[in-house]
Short mmCIF file of C-alpha atoms and ligand atoms in Angstrom, two decimals:
data_model
loop_
_atom_site.label_atom_id
_atom_site.label_comp_id
_atom_site.label_asym_id
_atom_site.label_seq_id
_atom_site.Cartn_x
_atom_site.Cartn_y
_atom_site.Cartn_z
CA MET A 1 19.95 12.74 -6.82
CA LYS A 2 21.24 12.03 -3.31
CA PRO A 3 21.53 8.23 -2.58
CA LYS A 4 18.48 7.03 -0.69
CA THR A 5 17.73 4.10 1.56
CA ILE A 6 14.25 2.83 0.65
CA VAL A 7 12.08 0.23 2.36
CA VAL A 8 9.27 -1.39 0.32
CA ALA A 9 6.78 -3.59 2.26
CA GLY A 10 4.88 -5.95 0.02
CA ALA A 11 7.62 -6.34 -2.61
CA SER A 12 7.15 -9.90 -3.89
CA ARG A 13 4.71 -9.14 -6.69
CA GLY A 14 2.47 -6.61 -8.32
CA ILE A 15 3.07 -2.90 -7.72
CA GLY A 16 5.57 -3.47 -4.91
CA LYS A 17 7.80 -5.60 -7.08
CA ALA A 18 7.65 -3.13 -9.93
CA MET A 19 8.61 -0.37 -7.48
CA VAL A 20 11.69 -2.30 -6.33
CA ASP A 21 12.76 -2.78 -10.03
CA LEU A 22 12.48 1.00 -10.61
CA PHE A 23 14.29 1.99 -7.41
CA ALA A 24 17.01 -0.55 -8.03
CA SER A 25 17.75 0.89 -11.49
CA ASP A 26 19.41 3.81 -9.72
CA THR A 27 22.45 2.08 -8.31
CA ASN A 28 22.92 4.86 -5.70
CA ASN A 29 19.79 3.62 -3.97
CA LYS A 30 19.83 0.94 -1.32
CA ILE A 31 16.57 -0.99 -1.13
CA LEU A 32 15.15 -3.28 1.54
CA ALA A 33 12.36 -5.48 0.10
CA LEU A 34 9.89 -7.05 2.53
CA SER A 35 7.16 -9.75 2.17
CA ARG A 36 6.47 -13.25 3.45
CA ASN A 37 7.91 -14.84 0.36
CA VAL A 38 11.68 -14.27 0.53
CA ASP A 39 12.54 -16.95 -2.00
CA LYS A 40 10.38 -15.28 -4.62
CA MET A 41 11.94 -11.84 -3.89
CA ASN A 42 15.45 -13.28 -3.98
CA ALA A 43 14.69 -14.85 -7.33
CA ALA A 44 13.41 -11.54 -8.67
CA PHE A 45 15.94 -9.16 -7.19
CA SER A 46 19.22 -11.20 -6.99
CA LYS A 47 20.28 -9.49 -10.24
CA TYR A 48 20.58 -6.26 -8.30
CA ASP A 49 23.52 -5.52 -5.94
CA ASN A 50 21.52 -2.83 -4.13
CA VAL A 51 18.47 -4.85 -3.02
CA LYS A 52 18.29 -6.87 0.18
CA CYS A 53 15.24 -9.08 0.86
CA HIS A 54 13.77 -10.05 4.21
CA ALA A 55 10.89 -12.34 5.13
CA LEU A 56 8.23 -10.50 7.15
CA ASP A 57 4.73 -11.55 7.94
CA LEU A 58 2.59 -8.52 8.63
CA ASN A 59 -0.27 -10.54 9.93
CA THR A 60 1.30 -11.18 13.30
CA LYS A 61 1.28 -9.40 16.68
CA ASP A 62 4.96 -8.52 16.89
CA VAL A 63 5.48 -6.53 13.67
CA ARG A 64 7.16 -3.63 15.51
CA SER A 65 9.95 -5.78 17.04
CA LYS A 66 10.40 -7.80 13.83
CA CYS A 67 10.75 -4.59 11.82
CA SER A 68 13.12 -3.10 14.40
CA ALA A 69 15.32 -6.19 14.06
CA ILE A 70 15.31 -5.96 10.28
CA PHE A 71 15.94 -2.19 10.20
CA ALA A 72 18.88 -2.54 12.65
CA GLU A 73 21.21 -3.21 9.67
CA LEU A 74 20.37 0.22 8.17
CA ASP A 75 22.07 3.53 9.05
CA SER A 76 18.90 5.44 8.21
CA ILE A 77 15.68 5.22 6.21
CA ASP A 78 14.82 7.96 3.69
CA ILE A 79 11.69 6.44 2.16
CA LEU A 80 9.29 3.88 3.57
CA ILE A 81 6.46 2.60 1.30
CA ASN A 82 3.80 0.68 3.09
CA ASN A 83 2.47 -1.13 0.08
CA ALA A 84 1.50 -4.63 1.33
CA GLY A 85 -2.11 -5.27 1.25
CA LEU A 86 -4.70 -7.96 1.79
CA LEU A 87 -8.03 -7.92 -0.07
CA VAL A 88 -10.97 -10.04 1.04
CA ASN A 89 -13.95 -10.01 -1.31
CA LYS A 90 -17.09 -11.48 0.38
CA PRO A 91 -20.68 -10.50 0.85
CA PHE A 92 -21.05 -8.59 4.14
CA THR A 93 -22.84 -11.22 6.09
CA GLU A 94 -20.27 -13.86 5.14
CA LEU A 95 -17.38 -11.89 6.45
CA THR A 96 -15.90 -13.61 9.57
CA ARG A 97 -14.11 -12.14 12.55
CA GLU A 98 -10.92 -13.59 11.03
CA ASP A 99 -11.49 -11.75 7.74
CA PHE A 100 -11.84 -8.41 9.65
CA ASP A 101 -8.80 -9.22 11.85
CA ASP A 102 -6.66 -10.20 8.81
CA CYS A 103 -7.53 -7.13 6.78
CA TYR A 104 -7.00 -4.71 9.69
CA SER A 105 -3.83 -6.51 10.72
CA VAL A 106 -2.14 -6.32 7.36
CA ASN A 107 -3.66 -3.10 5.96
CA VAL A 108 -3.47 -0.80 8.95
CA ILE A 109 -2.19 -2.15 12.29
CA SER A 110 1.01 -3.56 10.81
CA VAL A 111 1.58 -0.28 8.93
CA MET A 112 1.43 1.67 12.19
CA GLU A 113 3.84 -0.75 13.86
CA THR A 114 6.19 -0.71 10.84
CA VAL A 115 6.26 3.13 11.13
CA GLN A 116 6.90 2.94 14.85
CA ALA A 117 9.96 0.78 14.12
CA ALA A 118 11.11 2.93 11.19
CA LEU A 119 11.10 6.13 13.26
CA GLY A 120 14.11 4.90 15.06
CA LYS A 121 16.00 5.23 11.76
CA MET A 122 14.38 8.45 10.43
CA ASN A 123 15.39 12.03 11.19
CA SER A 124 13.72 13.16 7.93
CA GLY A 125 12.17 11.46 4.92
CA HIS A 126 9.00 10.36 3.36
CA ILE A 127 6.58 7.66 4.40
CA VAL A 128 4.02 6.70 1.73
CA ASN A 129 0.96 4.61 2.64
CA ILE A 130 -0.78 2.77 -0.13
CA SER A 131 -4.52 2.82 0.33
CA SER A 132 -7.37 2.44 -2.10
CA VAL A 133 -9.97 4.63 -3.71
CA GLY A 134 -12.46 2.39 -1.89
CA GLY A 135 -11.14 3.81 1.32
CA PHE A 136 -11.40 7.39 0.06
CA GLN A 137 -14.39 9.37 1.38
CA GLY A 138 -17.05 9.99 -1.19
CA SER A 139 -15.61 7.55 -3.79
CA VAL A 140 -17.62 4.90 -5.58
CA LYS A 141 -17.77 1.81 -3.39
CA PHE A 142 -17.66 -1.90 -4.36
CA SER A 143 -19.85 -4.67 -2.89
CA GLY A 144 -17.91 -7.29 -0.98
CA LEU A 145 -15.12 -5.03 0.11
CA THR A 146 -16.26 -3.98 3.62
CA ALA A 147 -13.32 -5.48 5.53
CA TYR A 148 -10.75 -4.33 2.91
CA SER A 149 -12.04 -0.85 2.17
CA THR A 150 -12.79 0.15 5.81
CA SER A 151 -9.25 -0.95 6.78
CA LYS A 152 -7.92 1.16 3.85
CA ALA A 153 -10.00 4.11 5.13
CA ALA A 154 -8.31 3.65 8.56
CA LEU A 155 -5.01 3.90 6.81
CA CYS A 156 -6.02 7.28 5.30
CA SER A 157 -7.02 8.45 8.78
CA PHE A 158 -3.67 7.28 10.24
CA THR A 159 -1.90 9.40 7.64
CA GLU A 160 -3.63 12.54 8.84
CA LEU A 161 -3.10 11.72 12.47
CA PHE A 162 0.59 11.02 12.02
CA ALA A 163 1.19 14.12 9.99
CA GLU A 164 -0.37 16.19 12.84
CA GLU A 165 1.65 14.55 15.56
CA TYR A 166 4.92 14.88 13.59
CA LYS A 167 4.28 18.24 11.93
CA ASP A 168 7.27 19.85 13.62
CA SER A 169 9.60 17.10 12.38
CA LYS A 170 11.23 16.63 9.00
CA ILE A 171 9.35 13.31 8.48
CA LYS A 172 6.42 13.61 6.05
CA MET A 173 3.71 11.09 5.55
CA ASN A 174 1.27 10.96 2.64
CA CYS A 175 -1.19 8.37 1.40
CA LEU A 176 -2.05 7.34 -2.14
CA ALA A 177 -5.58 5.89 -2.63
CA LEU A 178 -5.05 3.84 -5.75
CA GLY A 179 -7.63 3.02 -8.41
CA ALA A 180 -7.53 -0.33 -10.25
CA ALA A 181 -4.16 -1.55 -11.42
CA GLN A 182 -3.65 -4.82 -13.29
CA THR A 183 -2.09 -7.11 -10.66
CA GLU A 184 -2.63 -10.61 -9.21
CA MET A 185 -4.57 -9.09 -6.30
CA LEU A 186 -7.05 -7.56 -8.71
CA GLU A 187 -7.25 -10.69 -10.89
CA GLU A 188 -7.84 -12.86 -7.82
CA ALA A 189 -10.56 -10.61 -6.45
CA PHE A 190 -12.30 -9.66 -9.70
CA PRO A 191 -11.43 -12.32 -12.37
CA GLY A 192 -11.51 -10.89 -15.85
CA TYR A 193 -11.65 -7.30 -14.80
CA GLN A 194 -9.37 -5.12 -16.97
CA ALA A 195 -7.72 -2.26 -15.20
CA PRO A 196 -6.70 0.81 -17.15
CA VAL A 197 -3.21 0.79 -15.61
CA SER A 198 -0.52 -1.78 -15.35
CA ALA A 199 1.39 -2.55 -12.12
CA GLU A 200 4.51 -1.07 -13.73
CA LYS A 201 2.75 2.17 -14.66
CA MET A 202 1.26 2.56 -11.25
CA ALA A 203 4.72 1.89 -9.73
CA GLU A 204 6.22 4.71 -11.83
CA TYR A 205 3.83 7.16 -10.25
CA ILE A 206 4.40 6.00 -6.72
CA VAL A 207 8.20 6.00 -7.07
CA ASP A 208 8.17 9.48 -8.44
CA PHE A 209 5.75 10.58 -5.72
CA SER A 210 7.81 9.04 -2.95
CA LEU A 211 10.99 10.67 -4.17
CA ASN A 212 9.58 14.15 -4.62
CA ALA A 213 6.14 14.96 -3.09
CA ASP A 214 7.30 15.43 0.51
CA GLN A 215 8.67 18.81 -0.62
CA TRP A 216 5.13 20.01 -1.19
CA MET A 217 2.73 18.02 0.94
CA ASN A 218 2.22 16.28 4.30
CA GLY A 219 -0.72 14.35 5.65
CA LYS A 220 -2.47 14.34 2.26
CA ILE A 221 -4.61 11.57 0.80
CA ILE A 222 -4.41 11.59 -2.90
CA PRO A 223 -6.70 9.48 -5.19
CA VAL A 224 -4.67 8.04 -8.10
CA SER A 225 -7.27 6.72 -10.43
CA LEU A 226 -8.31 6.73 -14.07
CA SER A 227 -11.35 4.58 -13.45
CA THR A 228 -13.28 6.27 -10.67
CA PRO A 229 -15.09 9.66 -10.95
N1 NAP B 301 -4.15 -3.60 -7.75
C1 NAP B 301 -5.13 -2.75 -7.54
O1 NAP B 301 -6.05 -2.57 -8.30
C2 NAP B 301 -5.13 -1.91 -6.26
C3 NAP B 301 -6.12 -0.94 -6.13
C4 NAP B 301 -6.09 -0.16 -4.97
C5 NAP B 301 -5.16 -0.32 -3.97
N2 NAP B 301 -4.25 -1.33 -4.15
C6 NAP B 301 -3.21 -1.51 -3.08
O2 NAP B 301 -1.97 -1.50 -3.66
C7 NAP B 301 -1.07 -2.30 -2.91
C8 NAP B 301 -0.40 -3.29 -3.86
O3 NAP B 301 -1.41 -4.02 -4.47
P1 NAP B 301 -1.07 -5.19 -5.56
O4 NAP B 301 -2.28 -5.22 -6.45
O5 NAP B 301 0.26 -5.05 -6.13
O6 NAP B 301 -1.20 -6.42 -4.58
P2 NAP B 301 -0.59 -7.95 -4.68
O7 NAP B 301 -0.17 -8.20 -6.08
O8 NAP B 301 -1.55 -8.83 -4.00
O9 NAP B 301 0.72 -7.76 -3.75
C9 NAP B 301 0.52 -7.56 -2.40
C10 NAP B 301 1.87 -7.59 -1.69
O10 NAP B 301 1.64 -7.57 -0.32
C11 NAP B 301 2.32 -8.62 0.38
N3 NAP B 301 1.60 -9.08 1.50
C12 NAP B 301 0.34 -9.54 1.60
N4 NAP B 301 0.06 -10.04 2.81
C13 NAP B 301 1.21 -9.91 3.54
C14 NAP B 301 1.57 -10.26 4.85
N5 NAP B 301 0.70 -10.83 5.72
N6 NAP B 301 2.85 -9.97 5.31
C15 NAP B 301 3.73 -9.42 4.41
N7 NAP B 301 3.44 -9.07 3.11
C16 NAP B 301 2.19 -9.33 2.74
C17 NAP B 301 2.43 -9.70 -0.72
O11 NAP B 301 3.57 -10.47 -0.41
P3 NAP B 301 3.62 -11.98 0.10
O12 NAP B 301 2.32 -12.60 -0.28
O13 NAP B 301 4.82 -12.54 -0.55
O14 NAP B 301 3.78 -11.85 1.56
C18 NAP B 301 2.69 -8.85 -1.93
O15 NAP B 301 4.06 -8.62 -2.18
C19 NAP B 301 -1.96 -2.95 -1.85
O16 NAP B 301 -1.87 -2.32 -0.65
C20 NAP B 301 -3.31 -2.85 -2.44
O17 NAP B 301 -4.32 -2.89 -1.42
C21 NAP B 301 -4.16 -2.11 -5.26
#
């Protein structure tokens, strides 16, 4: 397969880390791994010659300019996976303005700003947004996830809007609405809950989808779930 330059946001743990491991196993790929915890990523990925790690906080107001500065070192971007996510699990009336701001900032506004920055390096390619089944219309909903799931629904909506605006370009954007996968995020939010899929298994699907699905679809929101009807 043609060498690809791949950016993974939210790469320090869970599904994002597992994706970087998979992409890095093809030494033709060049991978940029982003999260706040650059030491953790360097420790995990220093064994690969084809992974570069950068610290990036997506819960800030200047994500576009920070991403532009990071992407400046790349000739082009073939695949961008917006995988970083923040989950707040609180009863509706206990949710604060800060909870709403944090979820929307990390889960949707920073994604739009990352894409704005990435477009400067993309003539073609595939952008994959990682949403949740909770943000998918008509899915089973979970109490306590209003801030999180509404922000993930906005991410689904962004995918459709971007695909329309860029339909005459060679840049495709799709969105995967994931069901439960066994990660630290899930364990922290729902202690003891056993997901039917590991982070590594979910990463396998996303990696394959990001490499291939742009040949067949654009602006699509796909539920990827064993556990939700
Ligand atoms: N696991 C599930 O069951 C499940 C289900 C549906 C959807 N999802 C979605 O799948 C994606 C991956 O989930 P996961 O379970 O692997 O989550 P995770 O284990 O919590 O990992 C989340 C990643 O996002 C990064 N991140 C969080 N806040 C950030 C910030 N302010 N700036 C930069 N990076 C930030 C974290 O890095 P740092 O903390 O190092 O910055 C981490 O690498 C998320 O978008 C999540 O919403 C997961």
